[in-house]
Amino acid sequence: GISKRPVVIDEEVEIRECVDLTIMVDHAVVDGAPFTRFIQSLTELVEEGYGLAEFK
């Protein structure tokens, strides 16, 4: 779920809404390297807020 937490933005502490995301993967099905690339791409999309403009 979404919770409010203190985070550092430009060396200032601000309260921001944050979300926890848990992903489980069967290593027998998905190798580590492709999954690492997926997680890197997912992290970039989430941090940049991709696709959230329509919710403003």
Short mmCIF file of N, CA and C in Angstrom, two decimals:
data_model
loop_
_atom_site.label_atom_id
_atom_site.label_comp_id
_atom_site.label_asym_id
_atom_site.label_seq_id
_atom_site.Cartn_x
_atom_site.Cartn_y
_atom_site.Cartn_z
N GLY A 1 0.81 -1.18 0.00
CA GLY A 1 0.00 0.00 0.00
C GLY A 1 0.86 1.25 0.00
N ILE A 2 0.21 2.36 -0.08
CA ILE A 2 0.87 3.66 -0.09
C ILE A 2 0.93 4.19 1.33
N SER A 3 2.10 4.68 1.72
CA SER A 3 2.26 5.29 3.04
C SER A 3 3.11 6.55 2.93
N LYS A 4 2.94 7.44 3.88
CA LYS A 4 3.73 8.67 3.89
C LYS A 4 4.99 8.42 4.72
N ARG A 5 6.15 8.82 4.13
CA ARG A 5 7.43 8.60 4.79
C ARG A 5 8.34 9.80 4.60
N PRO A 6 9.27 10.01 5.52
CA PRO A 6 10.26 11.06 5.30
C PRO A 6 11.29 10.59 4.27
N VAL A 7 11.57 11.43 3.29
CA VAL A 7 12.58 11.13 2.27
C VAL A 7 13.44 12.38 2.08
N VAL A 8 14.66 12.18 1.59
CA VAL A 8 15.56 13.31 1.34
C VAL A 8 15.44 13.72 -0.12
N ILE A 9 15.06 14.98 -0.35
CA ILE A 9 14.95 15.57 -1.69
C ILE A 9 15.82 16.82 -1.69
N ASP A 10 16.83 16.85 -2.55
CA ASP A 10 17.74 18.01 -2.62
C ASP A 10 18.27 18.39 -1.24
N GLU A 11 18.71 17.38 -0.49
CA GLU A 11 19.29 17.56 0.85
C GLU A 11 18.32 18.12 1.88
N GLU A 12 17.03 18.04 1.61
CA GLU A 12 15.98 18.45 2.56
C GLU A 12 15.09 17.24 2.84
N VAL A 13 14.66 17.10 4.07
CA VAL A 13 13.75 16.01 4.43
C VAL A 13 12.32 16.48 4.17
N GLU A 14 11.60 15.70 3.37
CA GLU A 14 10.20 15.99 3.05
C GLU A 14 9.37 14.74 3.28
N ILE A 15 8.10 14.92 3.56
CA ILE A 15 7.18 13.79 3.68
C ILE A 15 6.61 13.52 2.29
N ARG A 16 6.76 12.29 1.82
CA ARG A 16 6.28 11.90 0.49
C ARG A 16 5.50 10.61 0.59
N GLU A 17 4.60 10.41 -0.37
CA GLU A 17 3.90 9.13 -0.46
C GLU A 17 4.81 8.12 -1.13
N CYS A 18 4.94 6.96 -0.52
CA CYS A 18 5.80 5.89 -1.04
C CYS A 18 5.00 4.60 -1.12
N VAL A 19 5.43 3.73 -2.00
CA VAL A 19 4.77 2.44 -2.15
C VAL A 19 5.82 1.33 -2.07
N ASP A 20 5.48 0.24 -1.39
CA ASP A 20 6.33 -0.94 -1.35
C ASP A 20 5.88 -1.88 -2.46
N LEU A 21 6.83 -2.45 -3.17
CA LEU A 21 6.53 -3.37 -4.26
C LEU A 21 7.35 -4.64 -4.04
N THR A 22 6.66 -5.76 -3.99
CA THR A 22 7.32 -7.05 -3.81
C THR A 22 7.13 -7.89 -5.05
N ILE A 23 8.23 -8.42 -5.58
CA ILE A 23 8.17 -9.28 -6.76
C ILE A 23 8.90 -10.58 -6.43
N MET A 24 8.23 -11.69 -6.70
CA MET A 24 8.86 -13.00 -6.49
C MET A 24 9.07 -13.66 -7.84
N VAL A 25 10.21 -14.31 -7.99
CA VAL A 25 10.56 -14.95 -9.26
C VAL A 25 11.11 -16.34 -9.00
N ASP A 26 10.66 -17.29 -9.79
CA ASP A 26 11.20 -18.65 -9.72
C ASP A 26 12.48 -18.67 -10.55
N HIS A 27 13.62 -18.80 -9.89
CA HIS A 27 14.91 -18.75 -10.58
C HIS A 27 15.06 -19.91 -11.56
N ALA A 28 14.28 -20.97 -11.41
CA ALA A 28 14.32 -22.08 -12.35
C ALA A 28 13.68 -21.70 -13.68
N VAL A 29 12.83 -20.67 -13.68
CA VAL A 29 12.12 -20.23 -14.88
C VAL A 29 12.80 -19.02 -15.51
N VAL A 30 13.25 -18.08 -14.69
CA VAL A 30 13.85 -16.84 -15.18
C VAL A 30 15.28 -16.74 -14.67
N ASP A 31 16.21 -16.55 -15.60
CA ASP A 31 17.62 -16.39 -15.24
C ASP A 31 17.85 -15.02 -14.60
N GLY A 32 18.88 -14.90 -13.82
CA GLY A 32 19.17 -13.67 -13.09
C GLY A 32 19.41 -12.46 -13.97
N ALA A 33 20.15 -12.61 -15.07
CA ALA A 33 20.50 -11.45 -15.91
C ALA A 33 19.27 -10.80 -16.55
N PRO A 34 18.38 -11.55 -17.22
CA PRO A 34 17.19 -10.91 -17.78
C PRO A 34 16.29 -10.30 -16.71
N PHE A 35 16.20 -10.96 -15.56
CA PHE A 35 15.37 -10.41 -14.49
C PHE A 35 15.97 -9.12 -13.95
N THR A 36 17.29 -9.06 -13.85
CA THR A 36 17.95 -7.83 -13.41
C THR A 36 17.65 -6.69 -14.36
N ARG A 37 17.70 -6.95 -15.66
CA ARG A 37 17.37 -5.90 -16.65
C ARG A 37 15.91 -5.47 -16.51
N PHE A 38 15.02 -6.42 -16.27
CA PHE A 38 13.61 -6.09 -16.07
C PHE A 38 13.44 -5.19 -14.85
N ILE A 39 14.08 -5.53 -13.75
CA ILE A 39 13.96 -4.73 -12.53
C ILE A 39 14.54 -3.34 -12.74
N GLN A 40 15.65 -3.23 -13.46
CA GLN A 40 16.22 -1.91 -13.75
C GLN A 40 15.26 -1.07 -14.57
N SER A 41 14.63 -1.66 -15.58
CA SER A 41 13.65 -0.94 -16.41
C SER A 41 12.43 -0.55 -15.59
N LEU A 42 11.93 -1.47 -14.78
CA LEU A 42 10.77 -1.18 -13.94
C LEU A 42 11.07 -0.05 -12.96
N THR A 43 12.24 -0.08 -12.35
CA THR A 43 12.64 0.97 -11.41
C THR A 43 12.67 2.33 -12.10
N GLU A 44 13.23 2.38 -13.29
CA GLU A 44 13.28 3.64 -14.04
C GLU A 44 11.88 4.16 -14.36
N LEU A 45 11.00 3.28 -14.81
CA LEU A 45 9.63 3.69 -15.14
C LEU A 45 8.89 4.21 -13.91
N VAL A 46 9.03 3.53 -12.79
CA VAL A 46 8.34 3.95 -11.56
C VAL A 46 8.91 5.27 -11.05
N GLU A 47 10.24 5.39 -11.02
CA GLU A 47 10.86 6.62 -10.51
C GLU A 47 10.52 7.83 -11.36
N GLU A 48 10.36 7.63 -12.67
CA GLU A 48 10.04 8.75 -13.57
C GLU A 48 8.54 9.02 -13.63
N GLY A 49 7.73 8.14 -13.03
CA GLY A 49 6.29 8.34 -13.04
C GLY A 49 5.66 8.08 -14.40
N TYR A 50 6.27 7.21 -15.19
CA TYR A 50 5.79 6.92 -16.53
C TYR A 50 4.33 6.47 -16.49
N GLY A 51 3.49 7.10 -17.31
CA GLY A 51 2.09 6.73 -17.42
C GLY A 51 1.19 7.34 -16.37
N LEU A 52 1.73 8.16 -15.49
CA LEU A 52 0.91 8.73 -14.42
C LEU A 52 0.33 10.10 -14.77
N ALA A 53 0.73 10.68 -15.89
CA ALA A 53 0.27 12.03 -16.26
C ALA A 53 -1.24 12.10 -16.37
N GLU A 54 -1.88 11.03 -16.85
CA GLU A 54 -3.33 11.06 -17.03
C GLU A 54 -4.09 11.05 -15.70
N PHE A 55 -3.40 10.81 -14.59
CA PHE A 55 -4.06 10.79 -13.28
C PHE A 55 -3.99 12.13 -12.56
N LYS A 56 -3.34 13.12 -13.16
CA LYS A 56 -3.22 14.44 -12.52
C LYS A 56 -4.50 15.22 -12.63
#
